[in-house]
PDB file of C-alpha atoms in Angstrom:
ATOM      1  CA  UNK D 290     104.599  91.252 120.160  1.00  0.00           C
ATOM      2  CA  UNK D 291     108.095  92.681 119.949  1.00  0.00           C
ATOM      3  CA  UNK D 292     108.387  91.633 116.298  1.00  0.00           C
ATOM      4  CA  UNK D 293     104.934  93.119 115.566  1.00  0.00           C
ATOM      5  CA  UNK D 294     105.980  96.381 117.198  1.00  0.00           C
ATOM      6  CA  UNK D 295     109.161  96.493 115.124  1.00  0.00           C
ATOM      7  CA  UNK D 296     107.093  95.825 111.994  1.00  0.00           C
ATOM      8  CA  UNK D 297     104.707  98.667 112.906  1.00  0.00           C
ATOM      9  CA  UNK D 298     107.598 101.105 113.394  1.00  0.00           C
ATOM     10  CA  UNK D 299     109.335 100.083 110.151  1.00  0.00           C
ATOM     11  CA  UNK D 300     106.064 100.313 108.183  1.00  0.00           C
ATOM     12  CA  UNK D 301     105.470 103.735 109.762  1.00  0.00           C
ATOM     13  CA  UNK D 302     108.955 104.878 108.718  1.00  0.00           C
ATOM     14  CA  UNK D 303     108.310 103.854 105.106  1.00  0.00           C
ATOM     15  CA  UNK D 304     104.856 105.454 105.168  1.00  0.00           C
ATOM     16  CA  UNK D 305     106.153 108.762 106.561  1.00  0.00           C
ATOM     17  CA  UNK D 306     108.973 108.866 104.028  1.00  0.00           C
ATOM     18  CA  UNK D 307     106.442 108.206 101.257  1.00  0.00           C
ATOM     19  CA  UNK D 308     104.275 111.115 102.410  1.00  0.00           C
ATOM     20  CA  UNK D 309     107.248 113.514 102.245  1.00  0.00           C
ATOM     21  CA  UNK D 310     108.702 112.188  98.986  1.00  0.00           C
ATOM     22  CA  UNK D 311     105.298 112.312  97.256  1.00  0.00           C
ATOM     23  CA  UNK D 312     104.594 115.808  98.697  1.00  0.00           C
ATOM     24  CA  UNK D 313     101.277 114.573 100.155  1.00  0.00           C
ATOM     25  CA  UNK D 314     102.502 116.274 103.341  1.00  0.00           C
ATOM     26  CA  UNK D 315     102.019 119.674 101.665  1.00  0.00           C
ATOM     27  CA  UNK D 316      98.405 120.932 101.998  1.00  0.00           C
ATOM     28  CA  UNK D 317      99.013 123.459  99.221  1.00  0.00           C
ATOM     29  CA  UNK D 318      99.752 120.617  96.796  1.00  0.00           C
ATOM     30  CA  UNK D 319      96.765 118.585  98.015  1.00  0.00           C
ATOM     31  CA  UNK D 320      94.372 121.522  97.534  1.00  0.00           C
ATOM     32  CA  UNK D 321      95.816 122.149  94.060  1.00  0.00           C
ATOM     33  CA  UNK D 322      95.099 118.494  93.257  1.00  0.00           C
ATOM     34  CA  UNK D 323      91.533 118.830  94.530  1.00  0.00           C
ATOM     35  CA  UNK D 324      91.017 122.082  92.596  1.00  0.00           C
ATOM     36  CA  UNK D 325      89.889 120.490  89.339  1.00  0.00           C
ATOM     37  CA  UNK D 326      88.149 123.677  88.158  1.00  0.00           C
ATOM     38  CA  UNK D 327      91.190 125.860  88.826  1.00  0.00           C
ATOM     39  CA  UNK D 328      94.863 125.476  87.984  1.00  0.00           C
ATOM     40  CA  UNK D 329      94.668 121.695  88.456  1.00  0.00           C
ATOM     41  CA  UNK D 330      97.793 119.885  89.655  1.00  0.00           C
ATOM     42  CA  UNK D 331      97.265 116.226  88.707  1.00  0.00           C
ATOM     43  CA  UNK D 332     100.499 114.873  90.194  1.00  0.00           C
ATOM     44  CA  UNK D 333      98.945 113.455  93.367  1.00  0.00           C
ATOM     45  CA  UNK D 334      96.969 111.003  91.243  1.00  0.00           C
ATOM     46  CA  UNK D 335     100.344 109.269  90.834  1.00  0.00           C
ATOM     47  CA  UNK D 336     100.548 108.854  94.614  1.00  0.00           C
ATOM     48  CA  UNK D 337      97.299 106.914  94.746  1.00  0.00           C
ATOM     49  CA  UNK D 338      98.181 105.005  91.577  1.00  0.00           C
ATOM     50  CA  UNK D 339     101.653 104.155  92.851  1.00  0.00           C
ATOM     51  CA  UNK D 340     100.365 103.148  96.288  1.00  0.00           C
ATOM     52  CA  UNK D 341      97.750 100.794  94.865  1.00  0.00           C
ATOM     53  CA  UNK D 342     100.359  98.633  93.078  1.00  0.00           C
ATOM     54  CA  UNK D 343     102.202  97.155  96.118  1.00  0.00           C
ATOM     55  CA  UNK D 344      98.999  97.198  98.161  1.00  0.00           C
ATOM     56  CA  UNK D 345      97.182  95.136  95.526  1.00  0.00           C
ATOM     57  CA  UNK D 346     100.126  92.725  95.241  1.00  0.00           C
ATOM     58  CA  UNK D 347     100.022  92.231  99.025  1.00  0.00           C
ATOM     59  CA  UNK D 348      96.309  91.454  98.827  1.00  0.00           C
ATOM     60  CA  UNK D 349      96.916  88.883  96.103  1.00  0.00           C
ATOM     61  CA  UNK D 350      99.577  87.238  98.299  1.00  0.00           C
ATOM     62  CA  UNK D 351      97.170  87.367 101.251  1.00  0.00           C
ATOM     63  CA  UNK D 352      94.481  85.597  99.270  1.00  0.00           C
ATOM     64  CA  UNK D 353      96.897  82.683  98.709  1.00  0.00           C
ATOM     65  CA  UNK D 354      98.552  82.458 102.103  1.00  0.00           C
ATOM     66  CA  UNK D 355      97.009  81.242 105.326  1.00  0.00           C
ATOM     67  CA  UNK D 356      98.187  83.783 107.901  1.00  0.00           C
ATOM     68  CA  UNK D 357     100.337  86.895 108.219  1.00  0.00           C
ATOM     69  CA  UNK D 358     103.987  86.357 109.125  1.00  0.00           C
ATOM     70  CA  UNK D 359     103.793  87.750 112.664  1.00  0.00           C
ATOM     71  CA  UNK D 360     100.216  86.957 113.699  1.00  0.00           C
ATOM     72  CA  UNK D 361      97.851  84.027 113.625  1.00  0.00           C
ATOM     73  CA  UNK D 362      95.208  85.648 111.429  1.00  0.00           C
ATOM     74  CA  UNK D 363      94.287  88.647 109.309  1.00  0.00           C
ATOM     75  CA  UNK D 364      92.257  91.489 110.806  1.00  0.00           C
ATOM     76  CA  UNK D 365      90.559  92.664 107.648  1.00  0.00           C
ATOM     77  CA  UNK D 366      86.992  94.023 107.672  1.00  0.00           C
ATOM     78  CA  UNK D 367      84.450  91.844 105.878  1.00  0.00           C
ATOM     79  CA  UNK D 368      81.506  94.232 106.132  1.00  0.00           C
ATOM     80  CA  UNK D 369      80.285  94.987 102.586  1.00  0.00           C
ATOM     81  CA  UNK D 370      77.217  97.095 103.326  1.00  0.00           C
ATOM     82  CA  UNK D 371      77.289 100.722 102.237  1.00  0.00           C
ATOM     83  CA  UNK D 372      75.290 102.245 105.094  1.00  0.00           C
ATOM     84  CA  UNK D 373      74.504 105.820 106.140  1.00  0.00           C
ATOM     85  CA  UNK D 374      77.424 105.882 108.598  1.00  0.00           C
ATOM     86  CA  UNK D 375      79.917 105.146 105.827  1.00  0.00           C
ATOM     87  CA  UNK D 376      78.368 107.704 103.464  1.00  0.00           C
ATOM     88  CA  UNK D 377      78.029 110.464 106.078  1.00  0.00           C
ATOM     89  CA  UNK D 378      81.462 109.784 107.559  1.00  0.00           C
ATOM     90  CA  UNK D 379      83.167 109.822 104.152  1.00  0.00           C
ATOM     91  CA  UNK D 380      81.351 113.053 103.226  1.00  0.00           C
ATOM     92  CA  UNK D 381      82.389 114.730 106.499  1.00  0.00           C
ATOM     93  CA  UNK D 382      85.977 113.578 106.006  1.00  0.00           C
ATOM     94  CA  UNK D 383      85.961 114.986 102.463  1.00  0.00           C
ATOM     95  CA  UNK D 384      84.660 118.306 103.780  1.00  0.00           C
ATOM     96  CA  UNK D 385      87.401 118.616 106.407  1.00  0.00           C
ATOM     97  CA  UNK D 386      90.076 117.458 103.959  1.00  0.00           C
ATOM     98  CA  UNK D 387      88.963 120.014 101.364  1.00  0.00           C
ATOM     99  CA  UNK D 388      88.914 122.859 103.906  1.00  0.00           C
ATOM    100  CA  UNK D 389      92.638 122.794 104.770  1.00  0.00           C
ATOM    101  CA  UNK D 390      94.245 120.010 102.706  1.00  0.00           C
ATOM    102  CA  UNK D 391      95.208 117.773 105.621  1.00  0.00           C
ATOM    103  CA  UNK D 392      94.107 114.154 105.976  1.00  0.00           C
ATOM    104  CA  UNK D 393      95.244 112.071 108.982  1.00  0.00           C
ATOM    105  CA  UNK D 394      98.503 110.586 107.614  1.00  0.00           C
ATOM    106  CA  UNK D 395     100.018 113.792 106.215  1.00  0.00           C
ATOM    107  CA  UNK D 396      98.907 115.786 109.286  1.00  0.00           C
ATOM    108  CA  UNK D 397     100.741 113.345 111.586  1.00  0.00           C
ATOM    109  CA  UNK D 398     103.778 113.335 109.266  1.00  0.00           C
ATOM    110  CA  UNK D 399     103.759 117.148 109.343  1.00  0.00           C
ATOM    111  CA  UNK D 400     104.258 117.025 113.126  1.00  0.00           C
ATOM    112  CA  UNK D 401     107.890 116.247 112.215  1.00  0.00           C
ATOM    113  CA  UNK D 402     108.249 119.748 110.763  1.00  0.00           C
ATOM    114  CA  UNK D 403     107.307 121.339 114.084  1.00  0.00           C
ATOM    115  CA  UNK D 404     104.611 123.474 112.436  1.00  0.00           C
ATOM    116  CA  UNK D 405     101.998 124.592 114.961  1.00  0.00           C
ATOM    117  CA  UNK D 406      99.287 124.204 112.331  1.00  0.00           C
ATOM    118  CA  UNK D 407      99.920 120.456 112.233  1.00  0.00           C
ATOM    119  CA  UNK D 408      99.833 120.227 116.035  1.00  0.00           C
ATOM    120  CA  UNK D 409      96.543 122.138 116.165  1.00  0.00           C
ATOM    121  CA  UNK D 410      94.965 120.035 113.415  1.00  0.00           C
ATOM    122  CA  UNK D 411      96.042 116.701 114.944  1.00  0.00           C
ATOM    123  CA  UNK D 412      94.837 117.769 118.415  1.00  0.00           C
ATOM    124  CA  UNK D 413      91.442 118.759 116.973  1.00  0.00           C
ATOM    125  CA  UNK D 414      91.325 115.503 115.003  1.00  0.00           C
ATOM    126  CA  UNK D 415      91.858 113.451 118.165  1.00  0.00           C
ATOM    127  CA  UNK D 416      89.117 115.435 119.924  1.00  0.00           C
ATOM    128  CA  UNK D 417      86.820 114.714 116.971  1.00  0.00           C
ATOM    129  CA  UNK D 418      87.620 111.000 117.369  1.00  0.00           C
ATOM    130  CA  UNK D 419      86.943 111.259 121.111  1.00  0.00           C
ATOM    131  CA  UNK D 420      83.561 112.893 120.425  1.00  0.00           C
ATOM    132  CA  UNK D 421      82.715 109.997 118.121  1.00  0.00           C
ATOM    133  CA  UNK D 422      83.861 107.484 120.728  1.00  0.00           C
ATOM    134  CA  UNK D 423      81.691 109.096 123.396  1.00  0.00           C
ATOM    135  CA  UNK D 424      78.636 109.407 121.168  1.00  0.00           C
ATOM    136  CA  UNK D 425      78.683 105.934 119.613  1.00  0.00           C
ATOM    137  CA  UNK D 426      78.774 102.622 121.314  1.00  0.00           C
ATOM    138  CA  UNK D 427      80.983 100.910 118.794  1.00  0.00           C
ATOM    139  CA  UNK D 428      79.972  97.463 117.723  1.00  0.00           C
ATOM    140  CA  UNK D 429      82.762  94.924 117.603  1.00  0.00           C
ATOM    141  CA  UNK D 430      84.326  94.767 114.152  1.00  0.00           C
ATOM    142  CA  UNK D 431      83.569  91.807 111.973  1.00  0.00           C
ATOM    143  CA  UNK D 432      86.854  90.321 110.832  1.00  0.00           C
ATOM    144  CA  UNK D 433      87.390  87.597 108.299  1.00  0.00           C
ATOM    145  CA  UNK D 434      88.690  84.229 109.438  1.00  0.00           C
ATOM    146  CA  UNK D 435      91.478  84.588 106.920  1.00  0.00           C
TER     147      UNK D 435
ATOM    148  CA  UNK A 108     104.503 118.527  83.427  1.00  0.00           C
ATOM    149  CA  UNK A 109     108.135 117.525  83.580  1.00  0.00           C
ATOM    150  CA  UNK A 110     109.269 114.013  84.433  1.00  0.00           C
ATOM    151  CA  UNK A 111     110.275 114.886  87.962  1.00  0.00           C
ATOM    152  CA  UNK A 112     106.815 116.314  88.659  1.00  0.00           C
ATOM    153  CA  UNK A 113     105.255 112.898  88.620  1.00  0.00           C
ATOM    154  CA  UNK A 114     108.270 110.733  89.470  1.00  0.00           C
ATOM    155  CA  UNK A 115     108.363 112.071  93.048  1.00  0.00           C
ATOM    156  CA  UNK A 116     104.658 111.406  93.663  1.00  0.00           C
ATOM    157  CA  UNK A 117     104.972 107.996  92.013  1.00  0.00           C
ATOM    158  CA  UNK A 118     108.008 107.061  94.146  1.00  0.00           C
ATOM    159  CA  UNK A 119     106.299 108.317  97.309  1.00  0.00           C
ATOM    160  CA  UNK A 120     103.108 106.476  96.407  1.00  0.00           C
ATOM    161  CA  UNK A 121     105.022 103.224  95.871  1.00  0.00           C
ATOM    162  CA  UNK A 122     106.538 103.628  99.357  1.00  0.00           C
ATOM    163  CA  UNK A 123     103.099 104.262 100.914  1.00  0.00           C
ATOM    164  CA  UNK A 124     101.724 101.173  99.173  1.00  0.00           C
ATOM    165  CA  UNK A 125     104.786  99.142 100.182  1.00  0.00           C
ATOM    166  CA  UNK A 126     104.198 100.146 103.796  1.00  0.00           C
ATOM    167  CA  UNK A 127     100.513  99.200 103.638  1.00  0.00           C
ATOM    168  CA  UNK A 128     101.305  95.905 101.908  1.00  0.00           C
ATOM    169  CA  UNK A 129     104.028  94.991 104.404  1.00  0.00           C
ATOM    170  CA  UNK A 130     101.815  95.845 107.368  1.00  0.00           C
ATOM    171  CA  UNK A 131      99.124  93.553 105.981  1.00  0.00           C
ATOM    172  CA  UNK A 132     101.467  90.635 105.292  1.00  0.00           C
ATOM    173  CA  UNK A 133     103.483  90.996 108.512  1.00  0.00           C
ATOM    174  CA  UNK A 134     100.907  92.026 111.134  1.00  0.00           C
ATOM    175  CA  UNK A 135      97.747  91.094 109.241  1.00  0.00           C
ATOM    176  CA  UNK A 136      96.308  94.562 109.718  1.00  0.00           C
ATOM    177  CA  UNK A 137      95.063  97.507 107.679  1.00  0.00           C
ATOM    178  CA  UNK A 138      97.441 100.480 107.552  1.00  0.00           C
ATOM    179  CA  UNK A 139      94.635 103.008 107.923  1.00  0.00           C
ATOM    180  CA  UNK A 140      96.065 106.034 109.658  1.00  0.00           C
ATOM    181  CA  UNK A 141      92.810 107.311 111.160  1.00  0.00           C
ATOM    182  CA  UNK A 142      92.214 103.885 112.711  1.00  0.00           C
ATOM    183  CA  UNK A 143      95.800 103.642 113.944  1.00  0.00           C
ATOM    184  CA  UNK A 144      95.598 107.166 115.410  1.00  0.00           C
ATOM    185  CA  UNK A 145      92.357 106.324 117.225  1.00  0.00           C
ATOM    186  CA  UNK A 146      93.924 103.113 118.521  1.00  0.00           C
ATOM    187  CA  UNK A 147      97.069 104.965 119.604  1.00  0.00           C
ATOM    188  CA  UNK A 148      94.914 107.418 121.560  1.00  0.00           C
ATOM    189  CA  UNK A 149      93.017 104.567 123.199  1.00  0.00           C
ATOM    190  CA  UNK A 150      89.785 105.448 121.402  1.00  0.00           C
ATOM    191  CA  UNK A 151      88.940 102.008 120.019  1.00  0.00           C
ATOM    192  CA  UNK A 152      87.718  98.834 121.680  1.00  0.00           C
ATOM    193  CA  UNK A 153      89.731  96.393 119.643  1.00  0.00           C
ATOM    194  CA  UNK A 154      92.737  98.405 118.535  1.00  0.00           C
ATOM    195  CA  UNK A 155      96.269  97.687 119.588  1.00  0.00           C
ATOM    196  CA  UNK A 156      97.208 101.042 121.038  1.00  0.00           C
ATOM    197  CA  UNK A 157     100.898 100.111 121.215  1.00  0.00           C
ATOM    198  CA  UNK A 158     101.034  99.093 117.552  1.00  0.00           C
ATOM    199  CA  UNK A 159      99.208 102.311 116.667  1.00  0.00           C
ATOM    200  CA  UNK A 160     101.710 104.367 118.632  1.00  0.00           C
ATOM    201  CA  UNK A 161     104.596 102.519 117.003  1.00  0.00           C
ATOM    202  CA  UNK A 162     103.242 103.135 113.522  1.00  0.00           C
ATOM    203  CA  UNK A 163     102.581 106.819 114.241  1.00  0.00           C
ATOM    204  CA  UNK A 164     106.025 107.343 115.757  1.00  0.00           C
ATOM    205  CA  UNK A 165     107.432 105.667 112.643  1.00  0.00           C
ATOM    206  CA  UNK A 166     105.520 108.073 110.387  1.00  0.00           C
ATOM    207  CA  UNK A 167     106.888 111.120 112.197  1.00  0.00           C
ATOM    208  CA  UNK A 168     110.450 109.745 112.199  1.00  0.00           C
ATOM    209  CA  UNK A 169     110.207 108.622 108.569  1.00  0.00           C
ATOM    210  CA  UNK A 170     108.916 112.023 107.473  1.00  0.00           C
ATOM    211  CA  UNK A 171     111.713 113.748 109.382  1.00  0.00           C
ATOM    212  CA  UNK A 172     114.369 111.452 107.897  1.00  0.00           C
ATOM    213  CA  UNK A 173     113.069 111.835 104.339  1.00  0.00           C
ATOM    214  CA  UNK A 174     112.967 115.620 104.744  1.00  0.00           C
ATOM    215  CA  UNK A 175     116.556 115.606 106.027  1.00  0.00           C
ATOM    216  CA  UNK A 176     117.996 113.129 103.524  1.00  0.00           C
ATOM    217  CA  UNK A 177     115.862 113.020 100.387  1.00  0.00           C
ATOM    218  CA  UNK A 178     113.498 115.888  99.754  1.00  0.00           C
ATOM    219  CA  UNK A 179     112.732 118.854 101.940  1.00  0.00           C
ATOM    220  CA  UNK A 180     108.979 119.503 101.913  1.00  0.00           C
ATOM    221  CA  UNK A 181     107.824 122.972 100.957  1.00  0.00           C
ATOM    222  CA  UNK A 182     104.676 123.227 103.066  1.00  0.00           C
ATOM    223  CA  UNK A 183     102.128 125.758 101.866  1.00  0.00           C
ATOM    224  CA  UNK A 184      99.526 126.239 104.581  1.00  0.00           C
ATOM    225  CA  UNK A 185      97.772 129.512 105.333  1.00  0.00           C
ATOM    226  CA  UNK A 186      94.571 128.285 107.019  1.00  0.00           C
ATOM    227  CA  UNK A 187      93.473 130.207 110.113  1.00  0.00           C
ATOM    228  CA  UNK A 188      93.577 128.499 113.544  1.00  0.00           C
ATOM    229  CA  UNK A 189      89.755 128.418 113.606  1.00  0.00           C
ATOM    230  CA  UNK A 190      89.635 126.663 110.239  1.00  0.00           C
ATOM    231  CA  UNK A 191      92.347 124.180 111.279  1.00  0.00           C
ATOM    232  CA  UNK A 192      90.383 123.310 114.423  1.00  0.00           C
ATOM    233  CA  UNK A 193      87.079 122.995 112.564  1.00  0.00           C
ATOM    234  CA  UNK A 194      88.629 120.838 109.828  1.00  0.00           C
ATOM    235  CA  UNK A 195      90.472 118.689 112.388  1.00  0.00           C
ATOM    236  CA  UNK A 196      87.288 118.037 114.363  1.00  0.00           C
ATOM    237  CA  UNK A 197      85.358 117.145 111.194  1.00  0.00           C
ATOM    238  CA  UNK A 198      88.146 114.877 109.903  1.00  0.00           C
ATOM    239  CA  UNK A 199      88.466 113.114 113.271  1.00  0.00           C
ATOM    240  CA  UNK A 200      84.736 112.530 113.676  1.00  0.00           C
ATOM    241  CA  UNK A 201      84.148 111.738 109.990  1.00  0.00           C
ATOM    242  CA  UNK A 202      86.937 109.188 109.668  1.00  0.00           C
ATOM    243  CA  UNK A 203      85.640 107.270 112.705  1.00  0.00           C
ATOM    244  CA  UNK A 204      82.027 107.393 111.510  1.00  0.00           C
ATOM    245  CA  UNK A 205      83.105 106.368 107.997  1.00  0.00           C
ATOM    246  CA  UNK A 206      85.625 103.761 109.213  1.00  0.00           C
ATOM    247  CA  UNK A 207      88.636 105.177 107.403  1.00  0.00           C
ATOM    248  CA  UNK A 208      90.499 107.881 105.536  1.00  0.00           C
ATOM    249  CA  UNK A 209      92.664 108.200 102.419  1.00  0.00           C
ATOM    250  CA  UNK A 210      94.955 105.359 103.508  1.00  0.00           C
ATOM    251  CA  UNK A 211      92.452 102.878 104.965  1.00  0.00           C
ATOM    252  CA  UNK A 212      89.843 103.246 102.222  1.00  0.00           C
ATOM    253  CA  UNK A 213      91.849 104.740  99.357  1.00  0.00           C
ATOM    254  CA  UNK A 214      95.029 102.653  99.518  1.00  0.00           C
ATOM    255  CA  UNK A 215      94.128  99.492 101.479  1.00  0.00           C
ATOM    256  CA  UNK A 216      90.415  99.163 100.694  1.00  0.00           C
ATOM    257  CA  UNK A 217      90.593  99.877  96.962  1.00  0.00           C
ATOM    258  CA  UNK A 218      93.461  97.389  96.644  1.00  0.00           C
ATOM    259  CA  UNK A 219      91.223  94.558  97.888  1.00  0.00           C
ATOM    260  CA  UNK A 220      88.234  95.877  95.887  1.00  0.00           C
ATOM    261  CA  UNK A 221      86.114  96.513  98.971  1.00  0.00           C
ATOM    262  CA  UNK A 222      82.764  97.961  97.874  1.00  0.00           C
ATOM    263  CA  UNK A 223      82.607 100.067 101.049  1.00  0.00           C
ATOM    264  CA  UNK A 224      86.020 101.564 100.333  1.00  0.00           C
ATOM    265  CA  UNK A 225      85.150 102.206  96.679  1.00  0.00           C
ATOM    266  CA  UNK A 226      82.051 104.123  97.802  1.00  0.00           C
ATOM    267  CA  UNK A 227      83.872 105.963 100.606  1.00  0.00           C
ATOM    268  CA  UNK A 228      86.762 106.991  98.335  1.00  0.00           C
ATOM    269  CA  UNK A 229      84.411 108.251  95.619  1.00  0.00           C
ATOM    270  CA  UNK A 230      82.424 110.225  98.208  1.00  0.00           C
ATOM    271  CA  UNK A 231      85.326 111.844 100.053  1.00  0.00           C
ATOM    272  CA  UNK A 232      87.150 112.729  96.827  1.00  0.00           C
ATOM    273  CA  UNK A 233      83.981 114.292  95.386  1.00  0.00           C
ATOM    274  CA  UNK A 234      83.139 116.212  98.573  1.00  0.00           C
ATOM    275  CA  UNK A 235      86.732 117.398  99.008  1.00  0.00           C
ATOM    276  CA  UNK A 236      86.773 118.608  95.388  1.00  0.00           C
ATOM    277  CA  UNK A 237      83.409 120.333  95.855  1.00  0.00           C
ATOM    278  CA  UNK A 238      84.647 121.960  99.073  1.00  0.00           C
ATOM    279  CA  UNK A 239      87.698 123.365  97.295  1.00  0.00           C
ATOM    280  CA  UNK A 240      85.488 124.579  94.446  1.00  0.00           C
ATOM    281  CA  UNK A 241      83.127 126.392  96.815  1.00  0.00           C
ATOM    282  CA  UNK A 242      85.840 127.923  99.004  1.00  0.00           C
ATOM    283  CA  UNK A 243      88.147 128.969  96.151  1.00  0.00           C
ATOM    284  CA  UNK A 244      85.835 129.809  93.288  1.00  0.00           C
ATOM    285  CA  UNK A 245      82.551 130.797  94.940  1.00  0.00           C
ATOM    286  CA  UNK A 246      83.745 132.300  98.238  1.00  0.00           C
ATOM    287  CA  UNK A 247      87.104 133.470  96.917  1.00  0.00           C
ATOM    288  CA  UNK A 248      89.422 132.033  99.581  1.00  0.00           C
ATOM    289  CA  UNK A 249      92.851 131.275  98.180  1.00  0.00           C
ATOM    290  CA  UNK A 250      94.790 129.323 100.774  1.00  0.00           C
TER     291      UNK A 250
END
């Protein structure tokens, strides 16, 4: 567990640094990227493109190996059905993201700047998650054996 | 577009993907920030709240370190408190209902060609773009 915790912290450090270096942490940049009909700023497409390379390599390694280094199995969702919850949830997320330019990772990273806007957004986000938790009896996730 | 305009996002993106890839290969888990945040707050059945807290603390520290050592972020954000609260509530509820956000679906899910993540990413990108179009070009907000 101690090694897993260390891995989580180190991965978080790299993730947070990536959000700052890419400028994903800046809602103004994110909204400019989403504003295709306006003065479009395409640079954030390179964030997604860049992120997919190591992530895809890791998935290729996963498909060949038997278990992760610090745990006995992978906890990867195997559900493939595109249901109304997925569609509605993704649409709601897109709406909130487009309103202010914050998604969960950058909003949490922005807490490091001490901006009250980030604190307010993250607090509201956690309340939104609590509302979901109270209104849905979550089914247990269906993980793959590998 | 000058070289540096896309080299920073590319370098940052590679780091985000490296983090997600390492988390998968080390801990066997998806580096989806909405899921980790919910776990950290004790709002999931299965989640490891301690691992979630560790990851989130790492994000904040990593962002602070990168801002101090590599590139100071120039944060443009003029949304009103009411809009921040509304958007936060919608993002929190929506990411739980839809099982993920930009990182979980966009970075981790697309990388393993998950059909759910492909659909979710297409939907939230389209709706976010439409939201910006409506607020900026139809309603005239310019945040």
